[in-house]
PDB file of C-alpha atoms in Angstrom:
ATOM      1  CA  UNK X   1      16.392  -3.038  -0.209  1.00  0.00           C
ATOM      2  CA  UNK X   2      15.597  -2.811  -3.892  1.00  0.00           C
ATOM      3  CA  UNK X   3      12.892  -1.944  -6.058  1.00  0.00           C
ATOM      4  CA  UNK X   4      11.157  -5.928  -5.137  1.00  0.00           C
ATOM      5  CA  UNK X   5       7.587  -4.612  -4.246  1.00  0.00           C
ATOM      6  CA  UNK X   6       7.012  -1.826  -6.542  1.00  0.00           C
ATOM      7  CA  UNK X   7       8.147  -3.705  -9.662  1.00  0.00           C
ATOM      8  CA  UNK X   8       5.760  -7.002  -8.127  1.00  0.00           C
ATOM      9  CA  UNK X   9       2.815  -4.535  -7.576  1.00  0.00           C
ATOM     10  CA  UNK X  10       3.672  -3.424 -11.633  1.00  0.00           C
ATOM     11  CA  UNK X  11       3.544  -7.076 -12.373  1.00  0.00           C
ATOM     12  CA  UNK X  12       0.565  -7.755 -10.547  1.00  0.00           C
ATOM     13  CA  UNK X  13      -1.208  -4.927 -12.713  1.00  0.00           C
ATOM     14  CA  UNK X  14      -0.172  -6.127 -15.591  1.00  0.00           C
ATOM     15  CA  UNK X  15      -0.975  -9.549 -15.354  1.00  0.00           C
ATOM     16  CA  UNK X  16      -4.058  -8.673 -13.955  1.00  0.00           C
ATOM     17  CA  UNK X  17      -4.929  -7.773 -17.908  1.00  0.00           C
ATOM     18  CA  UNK X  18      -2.948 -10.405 -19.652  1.00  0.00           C
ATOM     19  CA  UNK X  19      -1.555 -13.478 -17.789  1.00  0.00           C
ATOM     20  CA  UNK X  20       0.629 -14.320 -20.713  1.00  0.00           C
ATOM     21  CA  UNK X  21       1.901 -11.214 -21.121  1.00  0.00           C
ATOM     22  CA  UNK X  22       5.431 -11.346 -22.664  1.00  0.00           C
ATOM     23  CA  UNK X  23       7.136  -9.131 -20.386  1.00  0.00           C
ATOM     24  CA  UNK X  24       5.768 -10.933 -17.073  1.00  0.00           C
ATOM     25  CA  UNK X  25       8.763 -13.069 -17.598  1.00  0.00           C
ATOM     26  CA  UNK X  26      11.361 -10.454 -18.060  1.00  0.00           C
ATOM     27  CA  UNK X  27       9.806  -9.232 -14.214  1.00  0.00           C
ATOM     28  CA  UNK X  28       9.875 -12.324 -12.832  1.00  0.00           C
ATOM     29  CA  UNK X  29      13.439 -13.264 -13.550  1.00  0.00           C
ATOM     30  CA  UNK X  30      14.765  -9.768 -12.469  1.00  0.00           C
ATOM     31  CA  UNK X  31      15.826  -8.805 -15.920  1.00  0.00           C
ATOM     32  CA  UNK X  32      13.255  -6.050 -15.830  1.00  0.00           C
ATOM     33  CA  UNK X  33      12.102  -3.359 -12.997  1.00  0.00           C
ATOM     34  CA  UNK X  34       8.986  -2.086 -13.000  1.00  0.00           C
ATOM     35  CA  UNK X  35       7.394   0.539 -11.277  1.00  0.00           C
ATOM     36  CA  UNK X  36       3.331   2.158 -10.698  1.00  0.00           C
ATOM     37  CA  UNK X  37       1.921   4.766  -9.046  1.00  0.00           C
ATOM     38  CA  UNK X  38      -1.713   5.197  -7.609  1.00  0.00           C
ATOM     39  CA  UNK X  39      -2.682   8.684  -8.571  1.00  0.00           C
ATOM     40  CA  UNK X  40      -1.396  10.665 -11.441  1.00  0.00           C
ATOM     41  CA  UNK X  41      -1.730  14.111 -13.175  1.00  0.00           C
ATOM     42  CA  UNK X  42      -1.376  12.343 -16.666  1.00  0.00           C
ATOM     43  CA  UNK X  43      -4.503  12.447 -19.336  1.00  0.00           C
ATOM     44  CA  UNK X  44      -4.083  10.710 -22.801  1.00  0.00           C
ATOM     45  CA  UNK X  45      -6.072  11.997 -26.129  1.00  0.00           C
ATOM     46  CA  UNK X  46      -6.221   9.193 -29.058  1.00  0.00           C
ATOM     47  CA  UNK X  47      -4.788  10.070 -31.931  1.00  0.00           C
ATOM     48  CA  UNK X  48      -5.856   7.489 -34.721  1.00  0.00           C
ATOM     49  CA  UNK X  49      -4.233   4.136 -33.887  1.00  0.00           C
ATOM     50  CA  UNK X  50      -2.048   5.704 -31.579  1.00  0.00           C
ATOM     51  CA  UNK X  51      -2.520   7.325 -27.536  1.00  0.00           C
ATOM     52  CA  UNK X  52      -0.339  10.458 -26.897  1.00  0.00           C
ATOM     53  CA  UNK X  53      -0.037  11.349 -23.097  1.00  0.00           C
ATOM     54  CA  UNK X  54       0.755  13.933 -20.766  1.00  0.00           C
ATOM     55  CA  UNK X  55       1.175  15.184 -17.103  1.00  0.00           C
ATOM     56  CA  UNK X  56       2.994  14.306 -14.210  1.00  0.00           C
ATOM     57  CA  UNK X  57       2.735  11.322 -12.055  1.00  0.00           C
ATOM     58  CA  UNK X  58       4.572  12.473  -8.451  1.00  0.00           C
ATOM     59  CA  UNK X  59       6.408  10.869  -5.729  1.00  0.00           C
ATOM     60  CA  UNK X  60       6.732   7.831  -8.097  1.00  0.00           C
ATOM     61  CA  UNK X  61       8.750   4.926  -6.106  1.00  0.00           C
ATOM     62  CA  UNK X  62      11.531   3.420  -7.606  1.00  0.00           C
ATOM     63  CA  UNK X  63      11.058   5.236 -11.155  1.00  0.00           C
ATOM     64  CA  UNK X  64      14.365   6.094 -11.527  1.00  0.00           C
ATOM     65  CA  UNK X  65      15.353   2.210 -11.204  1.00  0.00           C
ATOM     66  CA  UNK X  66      12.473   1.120 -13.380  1.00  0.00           C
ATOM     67  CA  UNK X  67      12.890   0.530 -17.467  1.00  0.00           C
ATOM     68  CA  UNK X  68       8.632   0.175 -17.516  1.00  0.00           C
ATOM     69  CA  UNK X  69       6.126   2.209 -15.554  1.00  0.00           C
ATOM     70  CA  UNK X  70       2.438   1.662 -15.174  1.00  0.00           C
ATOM     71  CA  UNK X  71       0.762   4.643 -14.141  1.00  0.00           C
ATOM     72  CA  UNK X  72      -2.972   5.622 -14.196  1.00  0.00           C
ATOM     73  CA  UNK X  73      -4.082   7.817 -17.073  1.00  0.00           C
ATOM     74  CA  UNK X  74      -7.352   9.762 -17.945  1.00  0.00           C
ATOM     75  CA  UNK X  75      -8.738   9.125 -21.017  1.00  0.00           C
ATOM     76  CA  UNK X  76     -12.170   9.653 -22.821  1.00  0.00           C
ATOM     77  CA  UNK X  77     -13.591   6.194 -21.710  1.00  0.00           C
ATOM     78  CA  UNK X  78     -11.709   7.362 -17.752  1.00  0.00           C
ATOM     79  CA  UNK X  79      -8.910   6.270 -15.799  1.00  0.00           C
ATOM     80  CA  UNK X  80      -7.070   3.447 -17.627  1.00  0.00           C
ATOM     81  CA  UNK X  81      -3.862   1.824 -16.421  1.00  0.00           C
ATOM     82  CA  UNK X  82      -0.727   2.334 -19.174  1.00  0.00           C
ATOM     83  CA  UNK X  83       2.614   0.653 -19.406  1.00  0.00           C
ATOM     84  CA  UNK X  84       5.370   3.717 -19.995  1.00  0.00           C
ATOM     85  CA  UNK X  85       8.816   2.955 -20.931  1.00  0.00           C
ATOM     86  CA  UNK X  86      11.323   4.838 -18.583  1.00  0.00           C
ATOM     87  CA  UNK X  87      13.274   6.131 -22.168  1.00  0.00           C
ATOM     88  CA  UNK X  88      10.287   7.899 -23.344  1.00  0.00           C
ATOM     89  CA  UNK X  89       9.687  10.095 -20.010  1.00  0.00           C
ATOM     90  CA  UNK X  90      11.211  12.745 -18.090  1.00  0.00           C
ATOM     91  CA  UNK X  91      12.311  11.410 -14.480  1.00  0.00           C
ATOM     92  CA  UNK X  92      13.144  14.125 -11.990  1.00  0.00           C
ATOM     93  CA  UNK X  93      15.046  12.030  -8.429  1.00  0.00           C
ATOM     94  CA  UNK X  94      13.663  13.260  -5.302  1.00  0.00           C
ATOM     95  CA  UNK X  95      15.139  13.172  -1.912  1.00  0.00           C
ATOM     96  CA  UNK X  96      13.650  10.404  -0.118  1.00  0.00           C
ATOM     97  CA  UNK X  97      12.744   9.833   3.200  1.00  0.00           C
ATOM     98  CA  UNK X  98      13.297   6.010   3.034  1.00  0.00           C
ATOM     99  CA  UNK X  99      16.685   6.076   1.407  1.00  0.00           C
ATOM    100  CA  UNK X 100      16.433   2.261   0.126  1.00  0.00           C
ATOM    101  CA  UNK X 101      13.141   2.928  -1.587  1.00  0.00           C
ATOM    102  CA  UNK X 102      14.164   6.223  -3.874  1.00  0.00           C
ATOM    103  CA  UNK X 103      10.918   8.223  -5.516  1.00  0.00           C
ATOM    104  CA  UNK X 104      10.961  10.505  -8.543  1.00  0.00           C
ATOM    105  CA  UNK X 105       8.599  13.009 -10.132  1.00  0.00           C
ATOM    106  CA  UNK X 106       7.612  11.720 -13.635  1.00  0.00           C
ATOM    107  CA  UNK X 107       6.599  13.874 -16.763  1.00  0.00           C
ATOM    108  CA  UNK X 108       5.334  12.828 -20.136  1.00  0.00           C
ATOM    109  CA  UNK X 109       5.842  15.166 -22.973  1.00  0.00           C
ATOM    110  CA  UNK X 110       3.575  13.744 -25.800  1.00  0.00           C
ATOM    111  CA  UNK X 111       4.697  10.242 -25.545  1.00  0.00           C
ATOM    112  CA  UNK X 112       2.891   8.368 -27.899  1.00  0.00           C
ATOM    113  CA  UNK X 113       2.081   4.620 -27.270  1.00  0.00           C
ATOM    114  CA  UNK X 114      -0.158   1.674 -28.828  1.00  0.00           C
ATOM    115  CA  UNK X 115      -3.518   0.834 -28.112  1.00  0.00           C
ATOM    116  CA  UNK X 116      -1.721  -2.244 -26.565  1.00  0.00           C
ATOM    117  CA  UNK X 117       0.059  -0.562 -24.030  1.00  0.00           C
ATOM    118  CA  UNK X 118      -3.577   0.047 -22.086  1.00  0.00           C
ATOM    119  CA  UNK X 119      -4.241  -2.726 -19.820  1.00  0.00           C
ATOM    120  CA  UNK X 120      -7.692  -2.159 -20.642  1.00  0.00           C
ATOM    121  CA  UNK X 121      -9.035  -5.551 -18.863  1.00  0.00           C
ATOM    122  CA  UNK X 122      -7.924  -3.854 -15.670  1.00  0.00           C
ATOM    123  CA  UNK X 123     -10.746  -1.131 -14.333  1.00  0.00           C
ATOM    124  CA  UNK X 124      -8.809   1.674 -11.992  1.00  0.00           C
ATOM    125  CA  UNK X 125     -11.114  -0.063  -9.133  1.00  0.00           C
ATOM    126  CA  UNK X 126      -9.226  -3.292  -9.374  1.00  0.00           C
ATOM    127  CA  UNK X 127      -5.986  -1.805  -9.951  1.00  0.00           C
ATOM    128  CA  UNK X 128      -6.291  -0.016  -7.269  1.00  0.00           C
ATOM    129  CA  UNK X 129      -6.846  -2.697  -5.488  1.00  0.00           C
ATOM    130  CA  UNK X 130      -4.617  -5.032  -6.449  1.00  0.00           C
ATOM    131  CA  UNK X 131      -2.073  -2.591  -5.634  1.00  0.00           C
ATOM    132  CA  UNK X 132      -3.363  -1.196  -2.246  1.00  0.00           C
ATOM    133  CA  UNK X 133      -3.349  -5.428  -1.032  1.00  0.00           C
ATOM    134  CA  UNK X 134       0.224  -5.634  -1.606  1.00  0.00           C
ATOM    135  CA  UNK X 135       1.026  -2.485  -0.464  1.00  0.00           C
ATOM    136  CA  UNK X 136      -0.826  -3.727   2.937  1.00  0.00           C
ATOM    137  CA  UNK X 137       1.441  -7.151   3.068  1.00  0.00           C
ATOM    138  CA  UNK X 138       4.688  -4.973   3.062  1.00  0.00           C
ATOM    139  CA  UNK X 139       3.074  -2.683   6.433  1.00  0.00           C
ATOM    140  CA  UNK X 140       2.450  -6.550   8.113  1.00  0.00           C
ATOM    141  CA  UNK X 141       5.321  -7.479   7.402  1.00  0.00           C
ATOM    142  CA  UNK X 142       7.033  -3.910   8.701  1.00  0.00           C
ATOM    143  CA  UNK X 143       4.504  -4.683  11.781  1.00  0.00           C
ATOM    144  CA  UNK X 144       5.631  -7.992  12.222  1.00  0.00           C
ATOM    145  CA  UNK X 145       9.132  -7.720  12.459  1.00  0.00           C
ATOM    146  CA  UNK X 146       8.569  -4.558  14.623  1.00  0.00           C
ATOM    147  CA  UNK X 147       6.458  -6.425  16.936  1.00  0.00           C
ATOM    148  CA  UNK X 148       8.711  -9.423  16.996  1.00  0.00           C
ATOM    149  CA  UNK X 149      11.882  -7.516  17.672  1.00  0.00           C
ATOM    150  CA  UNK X 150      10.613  -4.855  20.340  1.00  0.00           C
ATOM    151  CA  UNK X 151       9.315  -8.230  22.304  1.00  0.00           C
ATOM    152  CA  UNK X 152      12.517  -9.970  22.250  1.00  0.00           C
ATOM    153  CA  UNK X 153      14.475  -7.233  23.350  1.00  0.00           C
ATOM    154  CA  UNK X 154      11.494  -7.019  25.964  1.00  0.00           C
ATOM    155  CA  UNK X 155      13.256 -10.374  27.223  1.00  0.00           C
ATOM    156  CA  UNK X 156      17.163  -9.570  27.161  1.00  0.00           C
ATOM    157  CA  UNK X 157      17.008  -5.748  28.183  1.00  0.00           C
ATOM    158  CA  UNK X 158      17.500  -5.903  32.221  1.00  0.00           C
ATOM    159  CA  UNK X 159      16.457  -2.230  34.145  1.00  0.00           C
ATOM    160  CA  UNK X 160      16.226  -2.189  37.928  1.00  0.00           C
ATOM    161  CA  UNK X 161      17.560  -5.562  37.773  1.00  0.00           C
ATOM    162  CA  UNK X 162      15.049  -7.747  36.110  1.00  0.00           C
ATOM    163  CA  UNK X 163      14.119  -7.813  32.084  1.00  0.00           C
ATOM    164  CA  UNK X 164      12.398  -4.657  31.160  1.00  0.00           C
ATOM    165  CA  UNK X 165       9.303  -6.712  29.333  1.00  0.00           C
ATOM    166  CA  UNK X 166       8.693  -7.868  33.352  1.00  0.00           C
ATOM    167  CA  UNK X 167       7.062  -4.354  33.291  1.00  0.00           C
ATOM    168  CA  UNK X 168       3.241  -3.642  32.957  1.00  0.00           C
ATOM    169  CA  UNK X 169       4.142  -0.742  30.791  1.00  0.00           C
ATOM    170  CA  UNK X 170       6.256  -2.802  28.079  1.00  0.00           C
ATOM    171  CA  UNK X 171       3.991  -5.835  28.884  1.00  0.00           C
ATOM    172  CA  UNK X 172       1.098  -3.644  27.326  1.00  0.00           C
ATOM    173  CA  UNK X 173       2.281  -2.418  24.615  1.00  0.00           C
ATOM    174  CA  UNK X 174       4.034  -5.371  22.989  1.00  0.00           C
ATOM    175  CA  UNK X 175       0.496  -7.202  23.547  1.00  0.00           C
ATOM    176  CA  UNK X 176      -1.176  -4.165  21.678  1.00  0.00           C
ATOM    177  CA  UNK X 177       1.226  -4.448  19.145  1.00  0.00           C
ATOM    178  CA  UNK X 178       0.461  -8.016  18.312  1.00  0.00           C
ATOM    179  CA  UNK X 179      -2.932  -7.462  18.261  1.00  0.00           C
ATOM    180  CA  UNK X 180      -2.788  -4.793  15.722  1.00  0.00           C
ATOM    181  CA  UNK X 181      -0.679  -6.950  13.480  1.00  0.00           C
ATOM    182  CA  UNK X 182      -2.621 -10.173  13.662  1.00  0.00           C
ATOM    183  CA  UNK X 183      -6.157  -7.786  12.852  1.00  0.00           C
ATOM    184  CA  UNK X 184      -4.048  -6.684  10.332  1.00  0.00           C
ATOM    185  CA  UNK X 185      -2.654  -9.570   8.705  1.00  0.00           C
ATOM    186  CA  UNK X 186      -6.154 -11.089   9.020  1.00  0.00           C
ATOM    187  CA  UNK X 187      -7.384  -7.982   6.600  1.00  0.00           C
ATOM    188  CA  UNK X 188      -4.970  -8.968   4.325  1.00  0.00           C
ATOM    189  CA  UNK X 189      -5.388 -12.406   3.880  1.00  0.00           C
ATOM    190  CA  UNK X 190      -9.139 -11.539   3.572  1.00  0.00           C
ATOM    191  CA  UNK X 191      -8.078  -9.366   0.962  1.00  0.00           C
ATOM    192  CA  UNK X 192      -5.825 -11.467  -0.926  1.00  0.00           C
ATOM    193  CA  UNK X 193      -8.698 -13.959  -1.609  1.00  0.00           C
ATOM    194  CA  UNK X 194     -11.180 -11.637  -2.444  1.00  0.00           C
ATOM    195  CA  UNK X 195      -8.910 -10.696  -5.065  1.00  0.00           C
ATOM    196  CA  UNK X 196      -8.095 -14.430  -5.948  1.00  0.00           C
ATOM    197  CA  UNK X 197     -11.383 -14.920  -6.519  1.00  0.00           C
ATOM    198  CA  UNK X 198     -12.070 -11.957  -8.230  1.00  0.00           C
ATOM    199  CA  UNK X 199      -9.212 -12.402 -11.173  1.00  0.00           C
ATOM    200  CA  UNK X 200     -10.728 -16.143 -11.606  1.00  0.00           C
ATOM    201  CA  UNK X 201     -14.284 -14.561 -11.859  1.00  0.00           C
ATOM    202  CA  UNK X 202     -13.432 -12.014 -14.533  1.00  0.00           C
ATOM    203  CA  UNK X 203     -13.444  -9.062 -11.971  1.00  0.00           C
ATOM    204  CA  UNK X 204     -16.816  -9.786 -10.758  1.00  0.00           C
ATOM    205  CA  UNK X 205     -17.607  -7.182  -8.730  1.00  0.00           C
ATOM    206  CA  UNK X 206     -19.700  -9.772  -6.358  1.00  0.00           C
ATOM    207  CA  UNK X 207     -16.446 -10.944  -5.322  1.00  0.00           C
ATOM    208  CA  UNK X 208     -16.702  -7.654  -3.319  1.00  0.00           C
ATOM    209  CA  UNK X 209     -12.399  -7.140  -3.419  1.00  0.00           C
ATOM    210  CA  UNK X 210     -12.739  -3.744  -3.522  1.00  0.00           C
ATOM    211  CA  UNK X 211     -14.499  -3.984   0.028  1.00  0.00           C
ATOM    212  CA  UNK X 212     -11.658  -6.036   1.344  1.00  0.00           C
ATOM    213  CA  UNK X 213      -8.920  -4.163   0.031  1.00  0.00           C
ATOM    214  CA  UNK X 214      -9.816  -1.171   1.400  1.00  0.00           C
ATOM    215  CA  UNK X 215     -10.211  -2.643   4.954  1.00  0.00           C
ATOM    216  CA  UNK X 216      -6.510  -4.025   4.359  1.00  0.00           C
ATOM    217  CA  UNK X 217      -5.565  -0.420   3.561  1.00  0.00           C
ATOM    218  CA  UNK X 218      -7.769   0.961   6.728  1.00  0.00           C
ATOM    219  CA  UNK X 219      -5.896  -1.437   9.074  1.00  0.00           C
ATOM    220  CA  UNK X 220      -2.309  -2.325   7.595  1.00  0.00           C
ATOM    221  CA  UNK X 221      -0.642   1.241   6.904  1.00  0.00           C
ATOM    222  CA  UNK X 222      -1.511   2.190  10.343  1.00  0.00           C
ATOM    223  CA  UNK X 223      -0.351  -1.120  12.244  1.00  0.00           C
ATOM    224  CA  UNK X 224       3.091  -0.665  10.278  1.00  0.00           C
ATOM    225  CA  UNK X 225       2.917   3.018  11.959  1.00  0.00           C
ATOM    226  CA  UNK X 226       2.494   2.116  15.354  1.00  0.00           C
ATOM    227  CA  UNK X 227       4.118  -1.047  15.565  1.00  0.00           C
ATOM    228  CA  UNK X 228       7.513   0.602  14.194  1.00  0.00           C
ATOM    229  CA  UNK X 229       7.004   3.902  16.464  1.00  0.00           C
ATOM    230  CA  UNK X 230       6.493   1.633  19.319  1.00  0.00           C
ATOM    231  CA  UNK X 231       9.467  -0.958  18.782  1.00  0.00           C
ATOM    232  CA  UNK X 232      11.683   2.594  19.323  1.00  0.00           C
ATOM    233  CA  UNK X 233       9.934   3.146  22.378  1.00  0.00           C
ATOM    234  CA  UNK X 234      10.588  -0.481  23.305  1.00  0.00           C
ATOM    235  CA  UNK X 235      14.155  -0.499  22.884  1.00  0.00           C
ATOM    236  CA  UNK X 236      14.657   3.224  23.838  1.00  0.00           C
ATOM    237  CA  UNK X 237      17.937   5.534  23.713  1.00  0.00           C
ATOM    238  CA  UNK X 238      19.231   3.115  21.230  1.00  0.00           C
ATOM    239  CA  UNK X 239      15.906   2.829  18.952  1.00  0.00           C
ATOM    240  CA  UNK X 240      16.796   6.319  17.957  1.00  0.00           C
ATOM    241  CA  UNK X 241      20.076   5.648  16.767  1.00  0.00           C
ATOM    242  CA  UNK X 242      20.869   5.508  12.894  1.00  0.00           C
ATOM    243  CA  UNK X 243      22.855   2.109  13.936  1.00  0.00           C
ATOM    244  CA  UNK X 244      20.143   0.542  14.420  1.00  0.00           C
ATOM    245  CA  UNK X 245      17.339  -1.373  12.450  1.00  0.00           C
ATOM    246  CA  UNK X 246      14.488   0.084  13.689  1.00  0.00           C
ATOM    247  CA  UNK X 247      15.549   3.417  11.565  1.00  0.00           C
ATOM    248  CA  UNK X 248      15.420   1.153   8.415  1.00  0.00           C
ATOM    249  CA  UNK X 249      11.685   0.141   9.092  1.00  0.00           C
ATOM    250  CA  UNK X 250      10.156   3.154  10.462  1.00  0.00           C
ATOM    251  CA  UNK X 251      11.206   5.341   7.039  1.00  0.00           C
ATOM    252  CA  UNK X 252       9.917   2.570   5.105  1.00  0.00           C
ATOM    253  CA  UNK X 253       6.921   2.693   7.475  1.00  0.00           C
ATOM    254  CA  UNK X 254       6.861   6.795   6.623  1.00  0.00           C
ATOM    255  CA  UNK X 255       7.198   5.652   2.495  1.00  0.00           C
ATOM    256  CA  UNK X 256       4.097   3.431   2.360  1.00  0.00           C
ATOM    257  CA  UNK X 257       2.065   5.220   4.316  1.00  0.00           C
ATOM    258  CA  UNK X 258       2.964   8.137   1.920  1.00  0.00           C
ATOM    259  CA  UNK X 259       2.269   5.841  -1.031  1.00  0.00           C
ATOM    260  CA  UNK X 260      -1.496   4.632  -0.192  1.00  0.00           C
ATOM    261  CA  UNK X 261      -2.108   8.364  -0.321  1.00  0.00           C
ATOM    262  CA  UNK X 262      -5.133  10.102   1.874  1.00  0.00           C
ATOM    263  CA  UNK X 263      -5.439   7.707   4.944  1.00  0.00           C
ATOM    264  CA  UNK X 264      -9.178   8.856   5.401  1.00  0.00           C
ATOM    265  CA  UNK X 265     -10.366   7.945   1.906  1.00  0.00           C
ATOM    266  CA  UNK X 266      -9.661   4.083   2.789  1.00  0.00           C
ATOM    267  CA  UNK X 267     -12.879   3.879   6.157  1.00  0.00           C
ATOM    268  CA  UNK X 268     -15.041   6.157   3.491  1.00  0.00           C
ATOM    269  CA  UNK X 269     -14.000   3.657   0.854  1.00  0.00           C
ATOM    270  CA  UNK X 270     -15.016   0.567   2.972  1.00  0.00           C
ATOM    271  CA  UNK X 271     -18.758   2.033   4.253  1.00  0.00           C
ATOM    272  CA  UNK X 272     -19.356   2.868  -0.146  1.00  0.00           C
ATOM    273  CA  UNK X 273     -18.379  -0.096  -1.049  1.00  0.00           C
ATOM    274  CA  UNK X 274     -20.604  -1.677   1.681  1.00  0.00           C
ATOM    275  CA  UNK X 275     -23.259   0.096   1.502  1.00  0.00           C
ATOM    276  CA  UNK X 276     -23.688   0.270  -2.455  1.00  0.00           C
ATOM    277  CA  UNK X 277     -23.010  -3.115  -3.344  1.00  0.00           C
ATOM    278  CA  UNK X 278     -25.298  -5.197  -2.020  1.00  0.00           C
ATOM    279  CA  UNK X 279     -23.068  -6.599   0.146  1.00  0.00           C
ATOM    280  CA  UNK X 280     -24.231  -5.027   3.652  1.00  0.00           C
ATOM    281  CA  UNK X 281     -28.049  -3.422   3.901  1.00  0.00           C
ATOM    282  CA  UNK X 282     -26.964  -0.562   6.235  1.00  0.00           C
ATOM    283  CA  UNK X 283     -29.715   1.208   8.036  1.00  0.00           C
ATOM    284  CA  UNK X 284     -27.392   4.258   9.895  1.00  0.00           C
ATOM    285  CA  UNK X 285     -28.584   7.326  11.804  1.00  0.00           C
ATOM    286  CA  UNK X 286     -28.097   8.575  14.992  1.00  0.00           C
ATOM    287  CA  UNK X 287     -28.810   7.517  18.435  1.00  0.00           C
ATOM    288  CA  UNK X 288     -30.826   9.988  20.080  1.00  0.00           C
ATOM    289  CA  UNK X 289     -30.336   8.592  23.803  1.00  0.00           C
ATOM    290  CA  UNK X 290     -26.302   8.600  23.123  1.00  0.00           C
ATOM    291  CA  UNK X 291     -25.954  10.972  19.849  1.00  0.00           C
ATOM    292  CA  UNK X 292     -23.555   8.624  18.600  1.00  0.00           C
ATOM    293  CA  UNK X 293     -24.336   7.047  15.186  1.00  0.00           C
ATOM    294  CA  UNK X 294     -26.098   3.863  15.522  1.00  0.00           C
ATOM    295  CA  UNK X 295     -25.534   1.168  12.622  1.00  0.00           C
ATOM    296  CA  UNK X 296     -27.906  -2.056  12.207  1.00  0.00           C
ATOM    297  CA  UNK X 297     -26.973  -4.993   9.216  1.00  0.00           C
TER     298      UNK X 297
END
């Protein structure tokens, strides 16, 4: 519980543009919590030496625990990643469907900020990216612990007098599970060094992070997802039970996949990126013998 991942992901953003920023040690002793958001409504005009913004970022997690925000803004140049302090804008609480991870609705009223507030070394691409990565190690980790748990209650559960992971059914599903999660975790691994590389590169876009990022995001919401639904299944009448932990991780399951936003744009994401990069020469079209589409690299 606690606002750990949202206030890393605002870290991770804002060292992204300045390793030596100041307040990266205020995050990383606690004394600070940060938050971010994907997608916002906010636009920014400049004003001389000085950027006034407004909108609405929505659905903002942990905002109302946060003293600093970074949230995407439009501005002439295009989207730009800003660092908000909680004092100057107006947070509205929202009911939440993961009660340890709270969301808010946050406005901006003409709040006026420095040119230094802009973590202009930071494209939206690679924030986006950055972010969507870490978002993907919390759903492993969600699918992890799901798969872990639903198999070793698979061993102590005894129906019709032997344990209940003895059954084909079970036996299936906990092997599907770990499947998804290791594909998965593999994704995100894949992504964290892309990104790794990227940062020591100067955001070389060769590094092709946004490419692996996006698979993370393709593969990692949606193991958390199934892994969690099927860890209820696994331990049945009882899985459904506010008692138990498997309550706490599928909500937080339902809040992330909320928070990478449209679950299709990630696959479209991954075949752009792909395909306009350099990375992959994609020759596509379909296959008149089986009308399916027909790819060759």
């Amino acid at each position: 519980p606690g606002p750990y991942v949202p206030s890393t992901i605002a870290s991770a953003l804002i060292a992204a543009d300045d390793p030596d920023a100041k307040i990266l040690a205020e995050l990383a002793a606690g004394e600070t919590v940060a938050a971010f958001a994907l997608e916002s409504d906010l636009t920014a005009s400049r004003q001389g030496d000085t950027i006034v913004i407004r909108g609405e970022a929505r659905s903002v997690p942990a905002a109302t625990q946060a003293s600093v925000l970074v949230l995407p803004v439009n501005i002439e140049s295009g989207i730009e990643w800003a660092v908000l302090d909680a004092d100057s804008l107006e947070i509205l609480p929202l009911r939440s469907v993961d009660p340890l991870r709270p969301v808010a609705h946050v406005r901006a009223n003409g709040v006026e900020i420095g040119a230094d507030r802009l973590l202009s070394g930071v494209s939206q691409a690679a924030g986006r990216a950055i972010a969507t990565a870490l978002l993907s190690a919390e759903a492993v980790g969600v699918a992890r612990w799901a798969t872990d748990t639903a198999s070793e209650y698979a061993k102590i559960r005894e129906q019709f007098g032997r344990p209940i992971g003895q059954f084909q059914a079970i036996k299936h599903k906990c092997a599907e599970m770990i499947a998804v999660t290791e594909r998965a975790t593999a994704a995100v691994w894949d992504a964290a060094r892309a990104l790794a590389d990227a940062a020591d590169n100067d955001w070389d876009e060769r590094t092709h992070y946004e490419f692996a990022a996006a698979v993370a995001a393709t593969l990692a919401p949606a193991a958390a997802q199934r892994c969690a639904q099927d860890c209820i299944q696994v331990h049945g009448g009882i899985g459904f039970t506010w008692e138990h932990d498997t309550n706490v991780y599928y909500r937080r399951t339902l809040g992330l996949v909320a928070a990478f936003g449209r679950r299709s744009e990630y696959p479209q994401r991954v075949f752009d990126t792909a395909a306009t990069t350099g990375m992959r020469a994609l020759d596509i079209d379909l296959d008149p013998d089986t009308e399916k589409l027909r790819c060759e690299i």
